[in-house]
Each structure stands twice: as C-alpha cells, then as structure tokens.
Coordinates of C-alpha atoms in Angstrom, one line a residue:
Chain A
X1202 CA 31.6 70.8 0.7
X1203 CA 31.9 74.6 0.1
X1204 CA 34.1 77.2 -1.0
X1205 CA 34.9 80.3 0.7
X1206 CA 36.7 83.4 -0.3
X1207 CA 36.9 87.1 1.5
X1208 CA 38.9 89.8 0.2
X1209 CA 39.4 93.0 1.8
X1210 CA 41.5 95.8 0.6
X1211 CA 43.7 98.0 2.9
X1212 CA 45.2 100.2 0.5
X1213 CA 42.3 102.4 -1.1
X1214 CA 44.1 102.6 -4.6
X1215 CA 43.0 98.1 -5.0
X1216 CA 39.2 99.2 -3.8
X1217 CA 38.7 99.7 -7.8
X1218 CA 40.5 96.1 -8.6
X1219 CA 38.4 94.5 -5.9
X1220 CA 35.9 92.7 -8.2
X1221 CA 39.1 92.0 -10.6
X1222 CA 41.5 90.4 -7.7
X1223 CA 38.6 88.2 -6.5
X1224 CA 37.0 86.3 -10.1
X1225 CA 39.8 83.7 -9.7
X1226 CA 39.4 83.2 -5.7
X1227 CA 35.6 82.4 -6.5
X1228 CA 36.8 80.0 -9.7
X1229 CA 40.1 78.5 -7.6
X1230 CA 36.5 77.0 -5.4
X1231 CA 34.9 75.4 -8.4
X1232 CA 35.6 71.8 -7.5
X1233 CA 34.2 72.9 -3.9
X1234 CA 31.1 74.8 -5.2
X1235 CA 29.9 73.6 -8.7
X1236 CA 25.9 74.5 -8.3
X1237 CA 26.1 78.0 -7.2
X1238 CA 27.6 80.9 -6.2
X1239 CA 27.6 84.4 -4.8
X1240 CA 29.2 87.2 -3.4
X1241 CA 28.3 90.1 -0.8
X1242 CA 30.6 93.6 -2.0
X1243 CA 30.5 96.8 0.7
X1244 CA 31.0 99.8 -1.3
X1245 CA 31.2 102.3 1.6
X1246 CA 27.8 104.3 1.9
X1247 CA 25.0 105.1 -0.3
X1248 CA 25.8 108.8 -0.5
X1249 CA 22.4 111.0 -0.8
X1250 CA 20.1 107.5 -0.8
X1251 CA 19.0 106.2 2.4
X1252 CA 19.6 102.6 1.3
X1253 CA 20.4 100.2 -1.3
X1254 CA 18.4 97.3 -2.0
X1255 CA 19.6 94.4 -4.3
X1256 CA 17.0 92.4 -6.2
X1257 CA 16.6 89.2 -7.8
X1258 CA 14.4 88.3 -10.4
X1259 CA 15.3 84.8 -11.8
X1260 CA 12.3 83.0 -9.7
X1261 CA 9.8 84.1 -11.9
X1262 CA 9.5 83.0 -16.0
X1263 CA 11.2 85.2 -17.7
X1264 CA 13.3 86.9 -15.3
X1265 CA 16.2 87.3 -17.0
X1266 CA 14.3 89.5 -19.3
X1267 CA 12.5 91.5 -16.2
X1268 CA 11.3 95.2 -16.7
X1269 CA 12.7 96.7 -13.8
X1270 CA 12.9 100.2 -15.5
X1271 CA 9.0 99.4 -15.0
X1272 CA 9.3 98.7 -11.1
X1273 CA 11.6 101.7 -10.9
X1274 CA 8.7 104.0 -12.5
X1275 CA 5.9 102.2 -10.4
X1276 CA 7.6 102.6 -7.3
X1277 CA 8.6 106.3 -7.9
X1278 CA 4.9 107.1 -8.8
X1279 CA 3.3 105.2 -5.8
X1280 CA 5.8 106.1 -3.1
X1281 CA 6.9 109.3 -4.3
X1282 CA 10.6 108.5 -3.6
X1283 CA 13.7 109.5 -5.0
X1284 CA 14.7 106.1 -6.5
X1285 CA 18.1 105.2 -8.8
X1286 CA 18.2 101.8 -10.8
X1287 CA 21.5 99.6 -11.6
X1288 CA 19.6 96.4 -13.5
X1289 CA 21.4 93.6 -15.7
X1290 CA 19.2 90.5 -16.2
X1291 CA 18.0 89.1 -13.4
X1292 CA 19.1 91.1 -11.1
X1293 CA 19.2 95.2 -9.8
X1294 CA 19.9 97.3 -7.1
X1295 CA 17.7 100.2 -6.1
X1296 CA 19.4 103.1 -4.0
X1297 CA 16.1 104.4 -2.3
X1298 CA 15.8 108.0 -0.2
X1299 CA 13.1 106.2 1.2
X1300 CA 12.7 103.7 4.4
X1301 CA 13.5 100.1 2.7
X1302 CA 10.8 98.8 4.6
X1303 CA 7.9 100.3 2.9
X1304 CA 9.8 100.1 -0.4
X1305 CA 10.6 96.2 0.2
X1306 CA 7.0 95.9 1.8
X1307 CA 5.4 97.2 -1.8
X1308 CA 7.8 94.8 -4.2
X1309 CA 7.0 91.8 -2.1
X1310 CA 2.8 92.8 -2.3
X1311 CA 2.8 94.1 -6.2
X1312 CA 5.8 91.9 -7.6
X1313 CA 5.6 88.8 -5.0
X1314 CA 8.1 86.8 -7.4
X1315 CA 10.7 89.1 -6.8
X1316 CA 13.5 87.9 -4.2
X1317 CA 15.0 90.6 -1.9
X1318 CA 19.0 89.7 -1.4
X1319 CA 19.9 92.3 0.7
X1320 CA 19.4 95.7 2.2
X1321 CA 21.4 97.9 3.7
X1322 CA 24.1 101.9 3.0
X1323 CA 27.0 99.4 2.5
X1324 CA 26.4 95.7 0.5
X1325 CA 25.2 94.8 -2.6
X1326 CA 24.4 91.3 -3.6
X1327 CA 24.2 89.1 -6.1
X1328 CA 23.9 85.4 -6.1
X1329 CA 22.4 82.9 -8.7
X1330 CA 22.8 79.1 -9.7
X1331 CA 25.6 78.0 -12.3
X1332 CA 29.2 77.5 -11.8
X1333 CA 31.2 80.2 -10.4
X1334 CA 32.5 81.6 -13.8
X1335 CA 28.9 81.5 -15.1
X1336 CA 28.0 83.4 -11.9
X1337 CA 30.9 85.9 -12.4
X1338 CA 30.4 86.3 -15.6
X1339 CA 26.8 86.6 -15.7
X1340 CA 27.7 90.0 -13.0
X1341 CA 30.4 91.5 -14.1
X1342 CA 31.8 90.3 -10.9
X1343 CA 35.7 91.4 -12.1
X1344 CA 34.2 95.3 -12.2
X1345 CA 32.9 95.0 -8.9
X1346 CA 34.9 98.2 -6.4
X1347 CA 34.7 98.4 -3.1
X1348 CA 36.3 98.1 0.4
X1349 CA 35.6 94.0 0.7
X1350 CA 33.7 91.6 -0.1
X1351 CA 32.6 87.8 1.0
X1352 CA 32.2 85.5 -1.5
X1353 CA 30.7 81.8 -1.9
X1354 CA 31.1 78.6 -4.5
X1355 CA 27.9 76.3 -2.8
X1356 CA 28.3 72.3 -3.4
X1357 CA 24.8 71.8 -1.7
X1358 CA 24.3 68.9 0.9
X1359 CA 21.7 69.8 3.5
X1360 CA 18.9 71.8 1.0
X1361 CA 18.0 71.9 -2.9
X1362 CA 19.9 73.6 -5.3
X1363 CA 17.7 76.5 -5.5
X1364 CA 19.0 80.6 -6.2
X1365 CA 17.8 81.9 -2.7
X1366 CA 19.3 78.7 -1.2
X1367 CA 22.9 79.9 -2.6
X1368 CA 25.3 82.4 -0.3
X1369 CA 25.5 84.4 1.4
X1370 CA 22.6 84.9 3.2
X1371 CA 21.8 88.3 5.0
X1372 CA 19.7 89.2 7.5
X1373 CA 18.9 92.5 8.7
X1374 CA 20.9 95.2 7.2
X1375 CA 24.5 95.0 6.3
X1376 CA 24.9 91.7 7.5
X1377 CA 26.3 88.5 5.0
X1378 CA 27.6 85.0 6.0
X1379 CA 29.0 82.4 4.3
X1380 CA 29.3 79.1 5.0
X1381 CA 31.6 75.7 4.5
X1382 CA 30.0 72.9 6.8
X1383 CA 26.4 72.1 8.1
X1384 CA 24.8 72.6 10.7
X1385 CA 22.9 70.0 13.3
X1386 CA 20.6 72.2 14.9
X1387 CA 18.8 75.3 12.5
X1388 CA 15.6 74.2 13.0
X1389 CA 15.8 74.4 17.1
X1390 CA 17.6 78.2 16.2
X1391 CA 14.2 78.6 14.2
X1392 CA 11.9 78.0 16.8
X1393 CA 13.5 79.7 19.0
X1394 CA 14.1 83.2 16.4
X1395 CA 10.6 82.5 14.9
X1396 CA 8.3 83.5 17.9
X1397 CA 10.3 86.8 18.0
X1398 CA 9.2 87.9 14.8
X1399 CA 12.2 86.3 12.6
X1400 CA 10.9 85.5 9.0
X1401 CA 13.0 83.0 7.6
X1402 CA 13.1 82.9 3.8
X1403 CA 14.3 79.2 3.4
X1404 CA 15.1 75.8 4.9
X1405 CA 18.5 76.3 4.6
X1406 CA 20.6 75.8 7.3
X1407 CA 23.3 78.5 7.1
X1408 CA 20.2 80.7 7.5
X1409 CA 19.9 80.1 11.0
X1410 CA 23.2 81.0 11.5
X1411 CA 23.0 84.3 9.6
X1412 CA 20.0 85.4 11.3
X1413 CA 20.6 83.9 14.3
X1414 CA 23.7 85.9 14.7
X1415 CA 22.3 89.2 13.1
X1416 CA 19.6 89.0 15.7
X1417 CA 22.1 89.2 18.6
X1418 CA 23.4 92.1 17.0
X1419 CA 20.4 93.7 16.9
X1420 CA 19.7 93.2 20.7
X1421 CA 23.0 94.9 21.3
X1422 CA 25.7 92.7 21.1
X1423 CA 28.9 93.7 19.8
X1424 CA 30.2 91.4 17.1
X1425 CA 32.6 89.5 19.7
X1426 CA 29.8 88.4 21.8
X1427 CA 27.3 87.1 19.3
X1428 CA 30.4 85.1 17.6
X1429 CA 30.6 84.0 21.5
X1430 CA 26.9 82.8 21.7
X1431 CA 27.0 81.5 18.2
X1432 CA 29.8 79.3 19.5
X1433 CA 27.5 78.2 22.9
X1434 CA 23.9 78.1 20.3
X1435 CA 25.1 76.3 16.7
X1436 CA 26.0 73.0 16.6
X1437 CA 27.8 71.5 14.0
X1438 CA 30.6 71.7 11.1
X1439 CA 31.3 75.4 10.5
X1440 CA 33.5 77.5 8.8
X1441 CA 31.7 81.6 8.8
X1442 CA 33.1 84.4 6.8
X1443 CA 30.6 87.1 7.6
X1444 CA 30.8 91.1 6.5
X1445 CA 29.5 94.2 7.8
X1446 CA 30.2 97.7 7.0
X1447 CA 33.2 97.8 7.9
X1448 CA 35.0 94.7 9.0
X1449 CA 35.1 91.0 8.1
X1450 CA 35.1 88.0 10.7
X1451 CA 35.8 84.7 10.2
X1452 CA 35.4 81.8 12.7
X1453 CA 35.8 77.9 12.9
X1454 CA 33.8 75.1 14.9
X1455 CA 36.1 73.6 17.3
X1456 CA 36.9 70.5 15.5
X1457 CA 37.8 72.7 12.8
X1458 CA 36.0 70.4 10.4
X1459 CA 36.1 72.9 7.2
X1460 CA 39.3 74.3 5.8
X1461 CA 40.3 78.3 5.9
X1462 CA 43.6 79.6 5.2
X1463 CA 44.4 83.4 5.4
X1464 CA 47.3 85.6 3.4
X1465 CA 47.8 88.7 4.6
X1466 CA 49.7 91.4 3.4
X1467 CA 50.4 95.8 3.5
X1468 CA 47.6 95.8 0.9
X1469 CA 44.9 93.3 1.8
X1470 CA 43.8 90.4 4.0
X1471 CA 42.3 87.8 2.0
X1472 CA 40.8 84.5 3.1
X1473 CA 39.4 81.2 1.3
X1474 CA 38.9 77.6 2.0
X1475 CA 41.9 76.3 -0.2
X1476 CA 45.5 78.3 -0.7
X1477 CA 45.1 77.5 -4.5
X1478 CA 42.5 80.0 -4.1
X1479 CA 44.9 82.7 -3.3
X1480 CA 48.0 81.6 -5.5
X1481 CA 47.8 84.3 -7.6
X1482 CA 47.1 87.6 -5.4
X1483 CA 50.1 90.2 -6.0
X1484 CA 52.8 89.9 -3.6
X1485 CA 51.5 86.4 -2.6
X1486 CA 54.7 85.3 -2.2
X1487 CA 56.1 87.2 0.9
X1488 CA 52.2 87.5 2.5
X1489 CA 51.6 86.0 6.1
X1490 CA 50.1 82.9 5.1
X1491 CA 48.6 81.2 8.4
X1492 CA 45.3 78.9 9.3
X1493 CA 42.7 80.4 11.4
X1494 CA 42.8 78.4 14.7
X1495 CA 39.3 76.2 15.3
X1496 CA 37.1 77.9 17.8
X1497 CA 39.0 81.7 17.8
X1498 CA 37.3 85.2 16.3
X1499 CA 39.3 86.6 13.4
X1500 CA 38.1 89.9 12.5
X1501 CA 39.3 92.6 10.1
X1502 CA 38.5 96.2 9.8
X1503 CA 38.5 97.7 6.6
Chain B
X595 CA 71.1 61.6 -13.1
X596 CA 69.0 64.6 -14.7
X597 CA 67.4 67.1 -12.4
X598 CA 64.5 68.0 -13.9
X599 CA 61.9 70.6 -12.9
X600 CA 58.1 70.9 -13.2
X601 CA 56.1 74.2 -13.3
X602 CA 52.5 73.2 -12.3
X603 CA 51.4 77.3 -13.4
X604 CA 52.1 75.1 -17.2
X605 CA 52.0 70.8 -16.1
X606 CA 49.4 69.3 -14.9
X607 CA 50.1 67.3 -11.2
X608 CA 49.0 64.1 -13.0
X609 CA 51.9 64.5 -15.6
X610 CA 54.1 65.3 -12.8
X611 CA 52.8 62.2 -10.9
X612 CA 52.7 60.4 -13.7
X613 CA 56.9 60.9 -14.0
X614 CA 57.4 60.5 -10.8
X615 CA 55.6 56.7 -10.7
X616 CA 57.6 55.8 -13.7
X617 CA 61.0 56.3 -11.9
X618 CA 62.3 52.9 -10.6
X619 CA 64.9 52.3 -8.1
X620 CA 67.8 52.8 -10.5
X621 CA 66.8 56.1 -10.7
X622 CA 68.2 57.1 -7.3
X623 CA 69.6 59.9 -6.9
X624 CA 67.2 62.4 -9.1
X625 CA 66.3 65.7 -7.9
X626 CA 62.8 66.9 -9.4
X627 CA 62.1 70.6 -8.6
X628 CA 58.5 71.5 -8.7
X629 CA 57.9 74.9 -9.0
X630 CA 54.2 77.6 -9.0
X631 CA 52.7 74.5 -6.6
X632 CA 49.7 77.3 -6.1
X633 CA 48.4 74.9 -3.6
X634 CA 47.6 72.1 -6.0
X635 CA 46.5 68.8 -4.3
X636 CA 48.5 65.5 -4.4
X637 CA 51.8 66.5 -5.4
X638 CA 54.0 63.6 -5.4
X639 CA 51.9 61.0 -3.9
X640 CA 52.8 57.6 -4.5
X641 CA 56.9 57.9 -5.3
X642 CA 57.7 54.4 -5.2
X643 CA 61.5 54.7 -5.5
X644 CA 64.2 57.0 -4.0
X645 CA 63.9 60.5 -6.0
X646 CA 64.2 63.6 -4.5
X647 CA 61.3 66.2 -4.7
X648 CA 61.6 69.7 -3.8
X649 CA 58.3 71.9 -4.1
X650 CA 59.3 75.4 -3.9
X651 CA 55.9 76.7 -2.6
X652 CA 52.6 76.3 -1.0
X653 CA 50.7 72.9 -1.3
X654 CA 47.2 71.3 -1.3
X655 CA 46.2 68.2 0.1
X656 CA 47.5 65.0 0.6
X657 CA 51.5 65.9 -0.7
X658 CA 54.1 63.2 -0.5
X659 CA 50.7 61.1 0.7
X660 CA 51.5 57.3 0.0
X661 CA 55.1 57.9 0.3
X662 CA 57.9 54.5 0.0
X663 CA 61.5 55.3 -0.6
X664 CA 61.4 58.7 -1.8
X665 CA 62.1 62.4 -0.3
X666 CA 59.8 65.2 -0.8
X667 CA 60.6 69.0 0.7
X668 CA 58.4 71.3 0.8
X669 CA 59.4 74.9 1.0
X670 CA 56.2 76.2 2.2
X671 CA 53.2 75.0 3.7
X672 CA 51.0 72.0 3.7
X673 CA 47.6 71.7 3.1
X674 CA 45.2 68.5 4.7
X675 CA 47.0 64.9 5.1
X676 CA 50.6 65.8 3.9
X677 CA 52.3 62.8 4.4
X678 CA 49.3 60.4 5.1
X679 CA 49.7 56.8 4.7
X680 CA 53.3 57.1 4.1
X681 CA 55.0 54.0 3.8
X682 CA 59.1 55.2 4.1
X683 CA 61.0 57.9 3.0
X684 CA 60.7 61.6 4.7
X685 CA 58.4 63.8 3.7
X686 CA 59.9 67.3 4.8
X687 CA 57.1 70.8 5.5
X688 CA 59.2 73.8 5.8
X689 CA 56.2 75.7 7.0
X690 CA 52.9 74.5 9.1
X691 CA 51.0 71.5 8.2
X692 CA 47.2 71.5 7.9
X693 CA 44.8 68.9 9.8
X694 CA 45.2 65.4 9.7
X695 CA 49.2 65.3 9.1
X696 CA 50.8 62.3 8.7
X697 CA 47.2 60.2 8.9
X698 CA 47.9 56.5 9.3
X699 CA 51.2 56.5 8.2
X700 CA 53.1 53.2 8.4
X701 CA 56.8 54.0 8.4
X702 CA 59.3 56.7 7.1
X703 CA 59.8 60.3 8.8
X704 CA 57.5 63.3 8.4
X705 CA 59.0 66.5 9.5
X706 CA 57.1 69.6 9.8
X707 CA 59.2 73.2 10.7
X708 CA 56.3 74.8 11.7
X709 CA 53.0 74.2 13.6
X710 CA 50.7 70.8 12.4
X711 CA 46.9 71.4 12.6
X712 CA 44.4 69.4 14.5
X713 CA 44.4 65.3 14.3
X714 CA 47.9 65.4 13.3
X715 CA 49.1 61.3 13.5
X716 CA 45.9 60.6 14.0
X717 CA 45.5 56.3 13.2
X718 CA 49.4 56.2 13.5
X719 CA 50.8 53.1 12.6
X720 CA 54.6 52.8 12.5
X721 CA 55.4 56.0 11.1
X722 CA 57.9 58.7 12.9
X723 CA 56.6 62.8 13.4
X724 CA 58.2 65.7 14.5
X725 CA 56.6 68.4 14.5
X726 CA 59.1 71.9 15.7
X727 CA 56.2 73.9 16.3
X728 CA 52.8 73.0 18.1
X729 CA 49.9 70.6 17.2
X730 CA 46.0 71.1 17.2
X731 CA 43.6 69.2 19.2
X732 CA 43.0 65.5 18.8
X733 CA 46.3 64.3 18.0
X734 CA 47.8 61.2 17.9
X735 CA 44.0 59.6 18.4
X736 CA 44.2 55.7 18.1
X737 CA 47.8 55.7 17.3
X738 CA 49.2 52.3 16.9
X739 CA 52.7 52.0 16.6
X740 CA 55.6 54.8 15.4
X741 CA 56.5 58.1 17.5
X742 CA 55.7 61.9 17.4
X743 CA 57.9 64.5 19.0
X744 CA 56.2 67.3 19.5
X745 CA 58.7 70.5 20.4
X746 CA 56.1 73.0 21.0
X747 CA 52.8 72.5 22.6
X748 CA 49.8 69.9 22.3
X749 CA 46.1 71.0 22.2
X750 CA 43.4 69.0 23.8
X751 CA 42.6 65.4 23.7
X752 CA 46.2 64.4 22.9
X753 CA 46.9 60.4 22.1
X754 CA 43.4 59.7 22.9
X755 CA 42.6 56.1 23.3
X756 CA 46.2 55.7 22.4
X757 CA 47.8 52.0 21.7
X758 CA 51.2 51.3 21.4
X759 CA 52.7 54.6 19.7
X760 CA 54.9 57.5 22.2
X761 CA 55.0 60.7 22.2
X762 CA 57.1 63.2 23.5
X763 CA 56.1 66.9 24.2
X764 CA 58.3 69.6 25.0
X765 CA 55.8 72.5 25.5
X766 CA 52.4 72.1 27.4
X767 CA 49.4 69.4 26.9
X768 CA 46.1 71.3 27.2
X769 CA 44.9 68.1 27.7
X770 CA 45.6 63.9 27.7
X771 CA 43.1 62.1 26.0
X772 CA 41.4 58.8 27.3
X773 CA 43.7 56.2 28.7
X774 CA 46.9 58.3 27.6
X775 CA 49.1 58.8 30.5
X776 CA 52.3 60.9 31.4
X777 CA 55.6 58.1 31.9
X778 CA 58.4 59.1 32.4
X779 CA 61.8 58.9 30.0
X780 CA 64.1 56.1 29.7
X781 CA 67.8 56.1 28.4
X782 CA 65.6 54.0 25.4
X783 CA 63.2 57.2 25.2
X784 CA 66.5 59.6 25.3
X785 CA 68.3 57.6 22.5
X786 CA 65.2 57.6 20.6
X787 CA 64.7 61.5 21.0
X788 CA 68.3 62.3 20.0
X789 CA 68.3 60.5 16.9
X790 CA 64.5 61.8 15.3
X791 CA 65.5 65.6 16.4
X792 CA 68.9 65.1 14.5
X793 CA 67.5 63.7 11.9
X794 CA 65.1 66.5 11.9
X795 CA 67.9 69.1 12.0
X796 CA 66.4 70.7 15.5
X797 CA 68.3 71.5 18.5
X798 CA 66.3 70.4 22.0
X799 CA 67.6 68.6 24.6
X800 CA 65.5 65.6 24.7
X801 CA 65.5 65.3 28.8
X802 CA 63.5 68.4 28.5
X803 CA 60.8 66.4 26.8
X804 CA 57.5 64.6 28.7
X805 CA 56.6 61.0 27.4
X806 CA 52.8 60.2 26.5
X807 CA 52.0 56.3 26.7
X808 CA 49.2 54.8 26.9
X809 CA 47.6 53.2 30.2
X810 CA 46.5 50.0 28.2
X811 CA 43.2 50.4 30.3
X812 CA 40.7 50.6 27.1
X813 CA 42.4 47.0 25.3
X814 CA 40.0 45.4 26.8
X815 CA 35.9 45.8 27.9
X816 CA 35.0 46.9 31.2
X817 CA 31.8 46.3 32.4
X818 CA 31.9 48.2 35.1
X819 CA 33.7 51.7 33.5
X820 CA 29.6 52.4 32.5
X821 CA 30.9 54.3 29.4
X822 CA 33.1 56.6 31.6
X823 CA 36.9 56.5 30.9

C-alpha cells in the first residue's frame, strides 16, 4: 500500500497556496504511507541559474546538522560558479549557472555521503523517512509555491525503509514518479537499462519504472509513447503520478489494482489515491470528481 | 421516530456505527442523515435493522458493506466494495461506484446511478445489481446466484467462469469471459428486468437488454480441454 496525491494549479493566483492546499492531501494518506514520504514541486524555471539541484544529507551522522554554507563556499571556490544556497537541516537546494553534471560529479567525489534527489530548471525535492506530518513539517511543505507538484506517503512492501528508497524517484532531469503498487519485473528493466549506461541508485522497484520511462524520453519519445511502452515493458500492480515541467500524467495497470480518484475544477486538477484525500480542497463540492480508467493516459498541462 | 444526523467533519464513523448497530427492528422507520462523509471508509456497515441512511457526499470503502434490513443512499460516490457482502436491504450510489461493487453479496438490491468500476459483483451470491451506467473489466467473475443489469456497457472478461447468476446488458460486452454465453430472453428474464429497473427508478425497455448465462461447461473437469477454455 501507498498514497498518492498530485496537485496542479490552473489559476496562477493558488501557485502561492500550492504547498498550503497540499499538507492535508499528503496527511489524508497517512494510514496508506506511515514510513515515509515526499513530494516533487515545479516552480517554473530557474531564472539566471542553469539548474537547480536538491540535496539530501540525512545519510550521513549528523546530517541534520550539515554545513552546507561550507559546500556552497567549496564549490564556488573550486568550480568558480555562480552558486545560490536554500539549506534547512538535512536538506538544500543549489541553483547552479554551472552544468549540474560537473557540479553533481564533485559532491558525489568530495562529499560521497551526500544524496542527490533531483536535478533539473523546474523541480525541487525533498523526501525523508517519518510520517507524512513529520515529513511536512520537517519542510515547510505548506510554504511550498509553484505550478504543481506530485506527492507520496510510502507503506513499504518490496524494499527497506530507507530515505532514498522513499518517493518520488527522478531520473534525468525534470522527471518524478510516484508510485501505489509493485512491480514484478525491475530487475529484468535493470538489465536491460544498465548496459546502456543507466546508474540505478537503489533496489527499489518503482526505480525501474522512473528511469525506465525517463530513458524513453530521452531517446525521443513523446510522453504518450513511453507511457505506451511502459504499458507493453512493466509488469505488475501500478498506479504512476509522474511530473515534468509542465504537465502531470497519471496512469493505471490494467487490472487497475491501486486506487486514484481525480477532482477537477476552473482552478486546479488534483489527484490522490483516496477521495478523503481531497475532501477539503475549495470548491470541492461542485468539482468533476471521476476515477481514472485502468490502462488509459491522463495528462495535465499546467 | 427521531431523524437524527451525524457530521463525520465532528463524529467519528465508529460512533456513527456504533448508533446505527444499536438500533433494533422496532426502530423502523428512522431516517439518519450523515453529513461532511469526506470519503470516510465504512459508513454504515453492518445495519442490522430497517433504518434509513442518507450520506450526503462522497464515501470511502466498504459503505452499507454487510448490509441486512436497512437502506443506505448515498448522494455521491462510492469508494471500493460499497455494498459488499450485503445480506438484504438496498444499498443506493447516486454517483459511480469504485472496484469490486457489491463483492459477494448474498441478497438485498444495490443500485448504482452512475458507472461501477472493475470486478463489480464479482463472487455474487444471491444479491441483485443494477448498475445505470457501465461496469469495468472482470465483472461478475464466479458469480453464484443473484442478477446484475447492467444499462450501459460491460468491459472485458464479463461473468467469467460464471455459475448460476444472469446478467443483462443493454450496451456493448467488450468481451464474455470463460464459459459465459449470450441466451436469449424469456418472458421469466422480461418479468425479472421490469421489476429490478422499477425498483431502481430507471426507464429501459428490458427487450432491449442481452442475457449472459453461463455454459455450465467448467462444473466439471475436462481432461481433454488441456487448460484451454
């Protein structure tokens, strides 16, 4: 079991209630996700920096208590690059007018501990161990602004409860899933992504998925036909939420095995596993509620 | 008799369950509104006597689940198993049902306005459907006994490996399941139609309806089918 929520924001005026309209979707999933939780928010583009990279400290001892003013300093010093810092405990986000890849390549080789969540001009992640209102909390989640956002409440069956094992995962850049089910076959998607140069950074099944799917993108593939192959390549129980820069997509195996109901309104399209999830989003009571139809590509631009 | 209403947004469903189960037969003709539902699971499961609930709302899983003797209304939709296991009574979904609606159920009417999800009547075991809109893939698997009209259309698989329920499907079958067959109506069938669509308040003329039976082939072991049916 899993919880899912999505929330994405049509009229611009809500992008600065975003974080606020989505704390009670993410604790509405408690009973579904107890051990973890997480949540991928697209803020629109990085203005002058290149990139944005979110961080996660919490592997290492002391994490919560990381010097990441420190990194920040190191970093500008050894790369020369125009770096900005947003840091609170065990976690940061550095805008970089740098590529990522050299930045992310000289964290992982002078702070190996360090966990890299996600890259990319859009997202920003966070995602830690702990209940969901331990998780929001420990964020700030409700201050969160932005055009959407995919969230996640974890009740972990297939792999430990461990912070890189929670959602979403992201591969790539600008690229999050979620995921309510399990999945039969990762490790055959594994060998098939590994010999292509694919790093995977866990066991965990939903990260096949994710980078399975972010691969065909990658080779070209608009976001209808890699939905399309993920339907032909994963096997199993699935519910996806996934984001990008500008659009969220939601599909459902096709035994429609894991729940997803969806309100939509003038104002927003929000999605979660459970309606109790959405109970108390304004104007609730005269949205479109439906269910997603098992096997069928939802997908909503911002 | 008191009409009495619950707001979930301030009661917890146990308390409201909790009323409900305390209710006896005497108490016939009660009316209990339940009101802010928010998609709670297991509203009124268990009523054990003939009260009238009304949920004004969305709700969770498993509502009016378990049902003997009582009514339950729900002016919205349902979430997974509404009405499973239901014993008598009528269980009523204003809007569409999720998966698995009306799971098992022995006896009593489940009505749902709107579209049921997939597996709905799935186990069947004396219990009457009608569903006005279409239902998901799956349906009606291993029914036993009872009857599903269907007014819309029915995804694939429909009343696979089937016993002795029937259904009745106005719109289009993607696909019959394993040993379900197509038969066609008798003035029994007819009769049968007219009375669960008026009791269900809809408006079809039940010669416009197919019959799904099934073909009794899978009762017993075949040797020779070598796992093909």
């Amino acid at each position: 079991m899993c919880g899912i929520v999505g929330l994405l924001v049509k009229t611009p005026d809500l992008r600065a209630r975003l974080g606020e309209l989505m704390v009670p979707m993410l604790i509405g999933m408690t009973e579904r996700g107890p051990d973890s939780a997480g949540l991928a928010v697209f803020t629109g583009d990085a203005g002058d920096h290149a990139r944005k990279i979110s961080v996660y400290s919490g592997l290492i001892e002391d994490g919560d208590n990381f010097n990441w003013q420190g990194v920040a300093h190191e970093l500008k010093e050894h790369l020369g690059v125009s770096i900005t810092l947003e840091a609170k405990g065990n976690h940061a986000i550095f805008s970089v007018s740098a590529d990522p890849e050299i930045v992310k390549r000289w964290l992982k080789d002078e702070y190996p501990g360090l966990f890299i969540l996600s890259t990319g001009k859009s997202i920003n992640l966070y995602k830690d161990i702990g209940t969901p209102a331990e998780v929001a909390s420990r964020y700030d989640f409700g201050k969160l602004q932005g055009t959407h956002l995919v969230g996640h409440t974890r009740m972990a069956t297939e792999t430990a409860v461990t912070p890189d094992r929670a959602h979403p995962f992201t591969a790539g850049e600008d690229f999050c899933l979620v995921h309510n089910g399990s999945l039969s076959n990762p490790n055959g998607i594994r060998r098939k992504l590994e010999p292509q140069g694919i790093h995977f950074d866990t066991d965990n099944d939903t990260e096949a998925a994710c980078r399975f799917l972010e691969w065909r993108l990658r080779e070209g593939d608009n976001l209808e036909t890699a939905l399309k192959k993920g339907f032909e390549e994963l096997d199993g129980f699935y519910t996806f939420l996934m984001g990008t820069p500008d659009a969220l997509a939601l599909i459902r195996d096709p035994f429609a095995c894991k729940p997803a109901v969806v309100a939509e309104t003038d104002d927003y399209v929000a999605i979660a596993s459970e309606f109790r999830s959405l109970a108390h989003l304004p104007g609730i009571n005269h949205a479109h509620v439906f269910e997603p139809a098992p096997e069928e590509m939802y997908v909503w631009k911002i | 008799m008191e009409n009495l209403t619950f707001d979930l947004a301030q009661t917890k469903v146990s308390a409201l369950n909790s009323y409900l189960h305390r209710q006896s037969g005497e108490s016939g003709g009660q009316k209990i509104t339940v009101i802010n539902p928010d998609g709670a699971h297991n509203i009124a499961v268990g009523l054990d006597s003939p009260v009238e609930v009304e949920v004004i709302g969305h709700a969770g899983y498993y509502a009016g689940g378990m049902n003997k003797t009582g009514k339950v209304i729900i002016k919205g939709s349902a979430g997974t198993g509404v009405g499973e296991n239901m014993m008598s009574g009528v269980v009523h979904v204003q809007g569409f049902a999720s998966n698995g609606a009306g799971a098992s159920a022995h006896g009593g009417l489940l009505i749902i306005d709107g579209d049921a999800g997939l597996r709905c009547g799935i186990s069947l075991k004396g219990g009457d459907i009608v569903v006005g809109g279409s239902v998901g893939s799956f349906s009606a698997f291993m029914a036993q006994a009872g009857r599903m009209v269907i007014c819309g259309d029915a995804g694939d698989a429909l009343g696979d490996s089937l016993y002795e329920a029937v259904l009745y499907v106005k719109g289009n079958i993607k696909s019959l399941g394993a040993d379900a067959q197509i038969e066609a109506l008798t003035d029994a069938d007819i009769s049968a139609l007219t009375d669960l669509l008026q009791q269900s308040g809809l408006n079809h003329d039940p010669k416009s309806f197919k019959k799904v039976a099934s073909r009794r082939e899978l009762y017993h072991w075949n040797a020779d089918a070598n796992q093909e049916y």
